[in-house]
Short mmCIF file of C-alpha atoms in Angstrom, two decimals:
data_model
loop_
_atom_site.label_atom_id
_atom_site.label_comp_id
_atom_site.label_asym_id
_atom_site.label_seq_id
_atom_site.Cartn_x
_atom_site.Cartn_y
_atom_site.Cartn_z
CA MET I 1 2.96 24.04 8.26
CA ALA I 2 2.06 20.75 6.56
CA MET I 3 1.88 22.31 3.09
CA ARG I 4 5.18 24.10 3.66
CA SER I 5 6.80 20.80 4.65
CA ILE I 6 5.39 19.09 1.59
CA ARG I 7 6.80 21.84 -0.63
CA LYS I 8 10.18 21.31 1.06
CA ALA I 9 9.90 17.58 0.35
CA ARG I 10 9.20 18.30 -3.32
CA GLY I 11 12.19 20.61 -3.37
CA CYS I 12 14.26 17.78 -1.90
CA TRP I 13 13.11 15.54 -4.77
CA SER I 14 14.29 18.13 -7.31
CA PHE I 15 17.65 18.38 -5.57
CA ILE I 16 18.06 14.60 -5.61
CA ARG I 17 17.21 14.47 -9.33
CA ALA I 18 19.78 17.17 -10.04
CA LEU I 19 22.37 15.40 -7.90
CA HIS I 20 22.13 12.28 -10.05
CA LYS I 21 22.59 14.08 -13.34
CA GLY I 22 26.11 13.82 -14.67
CA PRO I 23 28.32 12.66 -17.51
CA GLU I 24 27.16 9.42 -19.05
CA ALA I 25 29.32 6.40 -18.23
CA ALA I 26 30.37 3.90 -20.86
CA HIS I 27 28.57 0.66 -20.27
CA ALA I 28 27.29 -2.50 -21.90
CA PRO I 29 23.57 -2.96 -22.41
CA GLN I 30 21.86 -4.21 -19.27
CA LYS I 31 20.83 -7.85 -19.22
CA GLU I 32 17.11 -8.44 -18.95
CA ALA I 33 16.30 -8.12 -15.27
CA VAL I 34 14.42 -10.71 -13.29
CA LYS I 35 10.80 -9.63 -13.06
CA ARG I 36 10.42 -8.71 -9.40
CA VAL I 37 7.43 -7.07 -7.74
CA PHE I 38 7.87 -4.96 -4.60
CA SER I 39 5.40 -3.09 -2.42
CA GLY I 40 5.08 -2.00 1.18
CA ILE I 41 2.51 -1.03 3.78
CA GLN I 42 2.88 0.92 7.00
CA PRO I 43 2.01 -0.97 10.19
CA THR I 44 0.19 1.96 11.76
CA GLY I 45 -3.54 1.32 12.11
CA ILE I 46 -5.75 -1.50 10.89
CA PRO I 47 -6.14 -1.52 7.08
CA HIS I 48 -9.45 -0.21 5.85
CA LEU I 49 -11.72 -1.03 2.95
CA GLY I 50 -9.76 1.24 0.63
CA ASN I 51 -6.44 -0.41 1.54
CA TYR I 52 -7.96 -3.82 0.95
CA LEU I 53 -9.56 -3.08 -2.42
CA GLY I 54 -6.84 -0.73 -3.65
CA ALA I 55 -3.74 -2.66 -2.58
CA ILE I 56 -4.03 -5.91 -0.64
CA GLU I 57 -6.29 -7.70 -3.13
CA THR I 58 -3.83 -6.76 -5.87
CA TRP I 59 -0.94 -8.11 -3.78
CA VAL I 60 -2.69 -11.46 -3.43
CA ARG I 61 -3.22 -11.66 -7.19
CA LEU I 62 0.35 -10.62 -8.05
CA GLN I 63 1.90 -13.36 -5.89
CA GLU I 64 0.03 -15.86 -8.07
CA GLU I 65 1.23 -14.25 -11.30
CA HIS I 66 4.93 -13.59 -10.63
CA GLY I 67 7.78 -15.74 -9.35
CA SER I 68 9.60 -13.07 -7.31
CA VAL I 69 7.39 -10.91 -5.08
CA LEU I 70 8.34 -8.95 -1.94
CA TYR I 71 5.93 -7.32 0.47
CA SER I 72 7.40 -5.19 3.21
CA ILE I 73 5.89 -3.96 6.46
CA VAL I 74 7.59 -0.59 6.34
CA ASP I 75 8.14 0.19 10.01
CA LEU I 76 10.96 2.65 9.24
CA HIS I 77 8.50 4.72 7.21
CA SER I 78 6.10 4.79 10.14
CA ILE I 79 8.58 6.64 12.38
CA THR I 80 8.40 9.73 10.20
CA VAL I 81 5.96 10.67 13.00
CA PRO I 82 6.48 9.81 16.69
CA GLN I 83 5.49 6.26 17.66
CA ASP I 84 5.10 4.49 20.99
CA PRO I 85 7.61 1.60 20.78
CA ALA I 86 5.34 -0.96 22.45
CA VAL I 87 2.40 0.01 20.26
CA LEU I 88 4.56 -0.10 17.14
CA ARG I 89 5.86 -3.59 17.98
CA GLN I 90 2.32 -4.89 18.38
CA SER I 91 1.12 -3.06 15.26
CA ILE I 92 3.78 -4.81 13.18
CA LEU I 93 2.51 -8.21 14.32
CA ASP I 94 -1.12 -7.16 13.84
CA MET I 95 -0.37 -6.07 10.27
CA THR I 96 1.35 -9.39 9.64
CA ALA I 97 -1.79 -11.19 10.84
CA VAL I 98 -3.99 -9.03 8.61
CA LEU I 99 -1.91 -9.65 5.50
CA LEU I 100 -1.77 -13.40 6.08
CA ALA I 101 -5.52 -13.52 6.75
CA CYS I 102 -6.19 -11.60 3.52
CA GLY I 103 -4.31 -14.21 1.51
CA ILE I 104 -0.64 -13.22 1.42
CA ASN I 105 1.20 -16.54 1.30
CA PRO I 106 4.83 -16.66 2.57
CA GLU I 107 5.39 -19.66 0.32
CA LYS I 108 4.58 -17.56 -2.76
CA SER I 109 5.95 -14.18 -1.71
CA ILE I 110 8.51 -12.75 0.71
CA LEU I 111 6.71 -11.00 3.59
CA PHE I 112 9.18 -9.16 5.79
CA GLN I 113 9.71 -6.38 8.30
CA GLN I 114 11.60 -3.50 6.72
CA SER I 115 13.86 -2.71 9.68
CA GLN I 116 14.91 -6.38 10.07
CA ALA I 117 16.16 -6.41 6.48
CA LYS I 118 18.24 -3.23 6.83
CA THR I 119 21.80 -3.05 8.13
CA ALA I 120 20.94 -0.04 10.26
CA THR I 121 17.75 1.64 11.36
CA GLN I 122 17.02 5.26 10.59
CA LYS I 123 15.89 7.54 13.41
CA HIS I 124 14.66 11.04 12.82
CA GLY I 125 12.05 13.54 13.85
CA GLY I 126 8.89 14.43 11.99
CA THR I 127 10.32 17.09 9.66
CA ALA I 128 13.41 15.12 8.67
CA GLY I 129 11.23 12.06 8.20
CA LEU I 130 8.99 13.87 5.76
CA LEU I 131 11.96 15.13 3.77
CA THR I 132 13.69 11.73 3.60
CA TYR I 133 10.54 9.64 3.18
CA PRO I 134 10.57 9.68 -0.66
CA VAL I 135 14.24 8.68 -0.67
CA LEU I 136 13.65 5.87 1.82
CA GLN I 137 10.79 4.63 -0.35
CA ALA I 138 12.98 4.75 -3.47
CA ALA I 139 15.80 2.93 -1.67
CA ASP I 140 13.45 0.08 -0.72
CA ILE I 141 12.37 -0.42 -4.31
CA LEU I 142 15.88 -0.23 -5.81
CA LEU I 143 17.59 -2.28 -3.10
CA TYR I 144 15.85 -5.43 -4.31
CA LYS I 145 16.24 -4.54 -8.01
CA SER I 146 12.47 -4.40 -8.30
CA THR I 147 11.09 -4.21 -11.82
CA HIS I 148 7.42 -3.57 -11.01
CA VAL I 149 5.59 -1.76 -8.22
CA PRO I 150 1.80 -1.80 -7.73
CA VAL I 151 0.61 1.77 -7.08
CA GLY I 152 -2.53 3.84 -6.97
CA GLU I 153 -3.05 6.91 -9.11
CA ASP I 154 -1.92 9.19 -6.26
CA GLN I 155 1.46 7.41 -6.03
CA VAL I 156 2.58 7.82 -9.63
CA GLN I 157 4.68 10.89 -8.71
CA HIS I 158 6.58 8.82 -6.14
CA MET I 159 7.42 6.30 -8.84
CA GLU I 160 8.73 9.07 -11.10
CA LEU I 161 11.34 9.88 -8.43
CA VAL I 162 12.36 6.20 -8.21
CA GLN I 163 12.72 6.03 -11.98
CA ASP I 164 14.77 9.26 -12.01
CA LEU I 165 17.13 7.88 -9.36
CA ALA I 166 17.60 4.56 -11.18
CA GLN I 167 18.28 6.30 -14.49
CA GLY I 168 20.61 8.83 -12.85
CA PHE I 169 22.64 6.09 -11.16
CA ASN I 170 22.82 4.05 -14.38
CA LYS I 171 23.97 7.10 -16.33
CA LYS I 172 26.86 7.69 -13.91
CA TYR I 173 27.94 4.15 -13.14
CA GLY I 174 26.66 1.93 -15.95
CA GLU I 175 23.46 -0.04 -16.32
CA PHE I 176 22.80 -1.56 -12.91
CA PHE I 177 19.31 -0.87 -11.61
CA PRO I 178 16.21 -1.90 -13.56
CA VAL I 179 14.01 1.16 -14.07
CA PRO I 180 10.89 -0.01 -12.23
CA LYS I 181 7.49 0.25 -13.85
CA SER I 182 4.20 1.05 -12.16
CA ILE I 183 1.41 -1.47 -12.02
CA LEU I 184 -1.70 0.68 -11.67
CA THR I 185 -4.30 -0.95 -9.46
CA SER I 186 -7.66 -1.47 -11.17
CA MET I 187 -9.69 -0.13 -8.23
CA LYS I 188 -10.03 3.64 -8.10
CA LYS I 189 -9.79 5.37 -4.74
CA VAL I 190 -12.42 4.32 -2.23
CA LYS I 191 -13.93 7.54 -0.91
CA SER I 192 -14.70 8.51 2.64
CA LEU I 193 -18.24 7.55 3.65
CA ARG I 194 -18.70 10.96 5.23
CA ASP I 195 -16.98 13.11 2.61
CA PRO I 196 -17.03 11.55 -0.89
CA SER I 197 -14.69 14.27 -2.17
CA ALA I 198 -11.86 12.76 -0.07
CA LYS I 199 -10.39 9.27 -0.07
CA MET I 200 -10.97 6.86 2.81
CA SER I 201 -8.18 7.25 5.36
CA LYS I 202 -6.92 5.53 8.52
CA SER I 203 -6.38 8.94 10.10
CA ASP I 204 -9.80 10.45 9.41
CA PRO I 205 -11.02 12.03 12.68
CA ASP I 206 -14.62 11.14 11.79
CA LYS I 207 -14.99 7.56 13.03
CA LEU I 208 -17.92 6.96 10.68
CA ALA I 209 -15.88 7.79 7.59
CA THR I 210 -13.69 4.69 7.42
CA VAL I 211 -14.60 0.98 7.39
CA ARG I 212 -11.83 -1.14 8.85
CA ILE I 213 -11.27 -4.81 8.07
CA THR I 214 -11.80 -5.71 11.75
CA ASP I 215 -14.99 -3.68 12.28
CA SER I 216 -17.92 -5.63 13.70
CA ALA I 217 -21.01 -6.23 11.57
CA GLU I 218 -22.87 -3.69 13.69
CA GLU I 219 -20.18 -1.05 13.15
CA ILE I 220 -20.17 -1.64 9.39
CA VAL I 221 -23.96 -1.29 9.18
CA ARG I 222 -23.89 1.90 11.27
CA LYS I 223 -21.18 3.46 9.09
CA PHE I 224 -22.96 2.70 5.82
CA ARG I 225 -26.29 3.94 7.22
CA LYS I 226 -24.58 7.26 7.98
CA ALA I 227 -22.84 7.42 4.59
CA VAL I 228 -23.33 10.79 2.87
CA THR I 229 -25.31 10.60 -0.39
CA ASP I 230 -27.74 13.26 -1.65
CA PHE I 231 -31.43 14.07 -1.83
CA THR I 232 -32.17 11.80 -4.80
CA SER I 233 -33.34 8.36 -3.67
CA GLU I 234 -32.59 6.47 -6.92
CA VAL I 235 -29.36 4.47 -7.10
CA THR I 236 -27.20 5.58 -10.05
CA TYR I 237 -23.51 5.65 -10.92
CA GLU I 238 -22.51 9.23 -11.78
CA PRO I 239 -19.23 9.97 -9.95
CA ALA I 240 -19.02 13.61 -11.01
CA ARG I 241 -22.65 14.50 -10.23
CA ARG I 242 -23.44 12.06 -7.42
CA PRO I 243 -20.13 11.12 -5.74
CA GLY I 244 -21.66 9.72 -2.56
CA VAL I 245 -23.99 7.12 -4.03
CA SER I 246 -21.47 6.37 -6.79
CA ASN I 247 -18.90 5.52 -4.09
CA LEU I 248 -21.39 3.01 -2.66
CA VAL I 249 -21.93 1.45 -6.09
CA ALA I 250 -18.17 1.20 -6.66
CA ILE I 251 -17.68 -0.48 -3.27
CA HIS I 252 -20.56 -2.89 -3.94
CA ALA I 253 -19.13 -3.83 -7.33
CA ALA I 254 -15.61 -4.29 -5.96
CA VAL I 255 -16.42 -6.47 -2.94
CA THR I 256 -18.78 -8.69 -4.96
CA ARG I 257 -16.47 -8.71 -8.02
CA LEU I 258 -19.31 -7.60 -10.25
CA PRO I 259 -19.34 -5.03 -13.05
CA VAL I 260 -20.81 -1.69 -12.03
CA GLU I 261 -23.75 -2.37 -14.34
CA GLU I 262 -24.61 -5.56 -12.47
CA ALA I 263 -24.28 -3.83 -9.10
CA LEU I 264 -26.74 -1.21 -10.36
CA ARG I 265 -29.12 -3.92 -11.56
CA ARG I 266 -29.12 -5.48 -8.10
CA GLY I 267 -29.90 -2.10 -6.60
CA ALA I 268 -32.69 -1.37 -9.08
CA GLY I 269 -35.91 -0.30 -7.39
CA MET I 270 -34.18 0.40 -4.08
CA ASP I 271 -33.86 3.80 -2.52
CA THR I 272 -30.41 4.80 -1.24
CA ALA I 273 -31.33 3.90 2.36
CA ARG I 274 -32.03 0.27 1.42
CA TYR I 275 -29.07 0.14 -0.94
CA LYS I 276 -26.72 1.22 1.86
CA LEU I 277 -27.77 -1.89 3.80
CA LEU I 278 -27.21 -4.08 0.73
CA VAL I 279 -23.67 -2.72 0.39
CA ALA I 280 -23.03 -3.11 4.12
CA ASP I 281 -24.11 -6.77 3.96
CA ALA I 282 -21.74 -7.38 1.01
CA VAL I 283 -18.81 -5.85 2.94
CA ILE I 284 -19.67 -7.86 6.08
CA GLU I 285 -19.75 -11.07 4.03
CA LYS I 286 -16.41 -10.22 2.43
CA PHE I 287 -14.62 -9.44 5.69
CA ALA I 288 -16.17 -12.11 7.97
CA PRO I 289 -13.73 -14.97 7.12
CA ILE I 290 -10.78 -12.56 7.12
CA LYS I 291 -11.71 -11.30 10.59
CA ARG I 292 -11.95 -14.85 11.93
CA GLU I 293 -8.52 -15.70 10.52
CA ILE I 294 -6.99 -12.50 11.94
CA GLU I 295 -8.17 -13.38 15.44
CA LYS I 296 -6.81 -16.90 15.08
CA LEU I 297 -3.41 -15.69 13.86
CA LYS I 298 -3.08 -13.03 16.57
CA MET I 299 -3.26 -15.78 19.20
CA ASP I 300 -0.01 -17.29 17.87
CA ARG I 301 2.58 -14.55 18.30
CA GLY I 302 5.44 -17.00 17.74
CA HIS I 303 4.13 -17.93 14.30
CA LEU I 304 3.84 -14.29 13.24
CA GLU I 305 7.38 -13.54 14.45
CA LYS I 306 8.69 -16.59 12.61
CA VAL I 307 7.04 -15.53 9.35
CA LEU I 308 8.75 -12.13 9.60
CA GLN I 309 12.12 -13.62 10.56
CA VAL I 310 12.11 -16.04 7.63
CA GLY I 311 10.94 -13.34 5.22
CA SER I 312 13.50 -10.84 6.46
CA ALA I 313 16.30 -13.39 6.01
CA LYS I 314 15.21 -13.96 2.41
CA ALA I 315 15.01 -10.22 1.78
CA LYS I 316 18.51 -9.71 3.21
CA GLU I 317 19.83 -12.44 0.94
CA LEU I 318 18.54 -10.50 -2.07
CA ALA I 319 19.60 -7.08 -0.81
CA HIS I 320 23.15 -7.78 0.41
CA PRO I 321 24.82 -8.42 -2.98
CA VAL I 322 23.05 -5.38 -4.46
CA CYS I 323 24.31 -3.18 -1.63
CA GLN I 324 27.85 -4.55 -2.02
CA ASP I 325 27.83 -3.99 -5.79
CA VAL I 326 26.66 -0.40 -5.30
CA LYS I 327 29.47 0.24 -2.83
CA LYS I 328 31.99 -1.09 -5.35
CA LEU I 329 30.55 0.98 -8.19
CA VAL I 330 30.68 4.24 -6.27
CA GLY I 331 34.15 3.51 -4.83
CA PHE I 332 33.40 2.61 -1.21
CA LEU I 333 34.93 -0.85 -1.65
#
């Protein structure tokens, strides 16, 4: 059923691409767009080690490098599957606390709740949500005239749809949307600790497979102790031949901000059992101050709500004129 739905979603993408093909409109060259970075994260579940290394760390860096940066808690995306309203409301605030604790600064970027910055919410069941999800994602990016989007390798196809839609609209109505470019994150996928052929996931049914930012030190140690490696005790970095231990080396290098070669040097002479504990200690040290800040922020619900309200107002201010201009171009106004 899932694969059939995914094929339907891909078919929907093809239909949308075809829909936007048409006679080219006469237009002046587009002025150089403001460099604007956009990305989003679903509020469902606590972010894990892979989310942190693959996305959130990049977000923190990008807000220091660019003048216009928007980060959205995409609650509309999360309802592509059924959600308990009370749980979803709390999850949105929890995600806000996590992002702030990780270093997202509302003075340097716009952190907002997706549904608060939309004129109307979108309600649909699971199947419709899956089919419209790529379009909703594309709309978010284009609505703010984003020029750059940080993505992982597995999201490049999504960006191709966004680029197709921007180009198709510009061809019909004149140069209006910047064609957004991907910013590929430097960190490769963090693999599951229990199955190094799969990426780490919030939804993995094996509780030992995923290290969450809020895990206790004891939980982190237990998960790394149970990490799947192989029957060779030496620590090496050979992703194709030894994916399990190579995943540990990659995690160690990433959380300590060391080259892989240096991570290997520090593990020299250790067997994999001892190295697992070294990696666990590095992750615990990395997450300890973030966990403390999360707990502190979660105690001030009013502050978290205020951050989202202010961010959503700023996002609306950017989105409203774009939406109005689109309506004029297509003939609604």
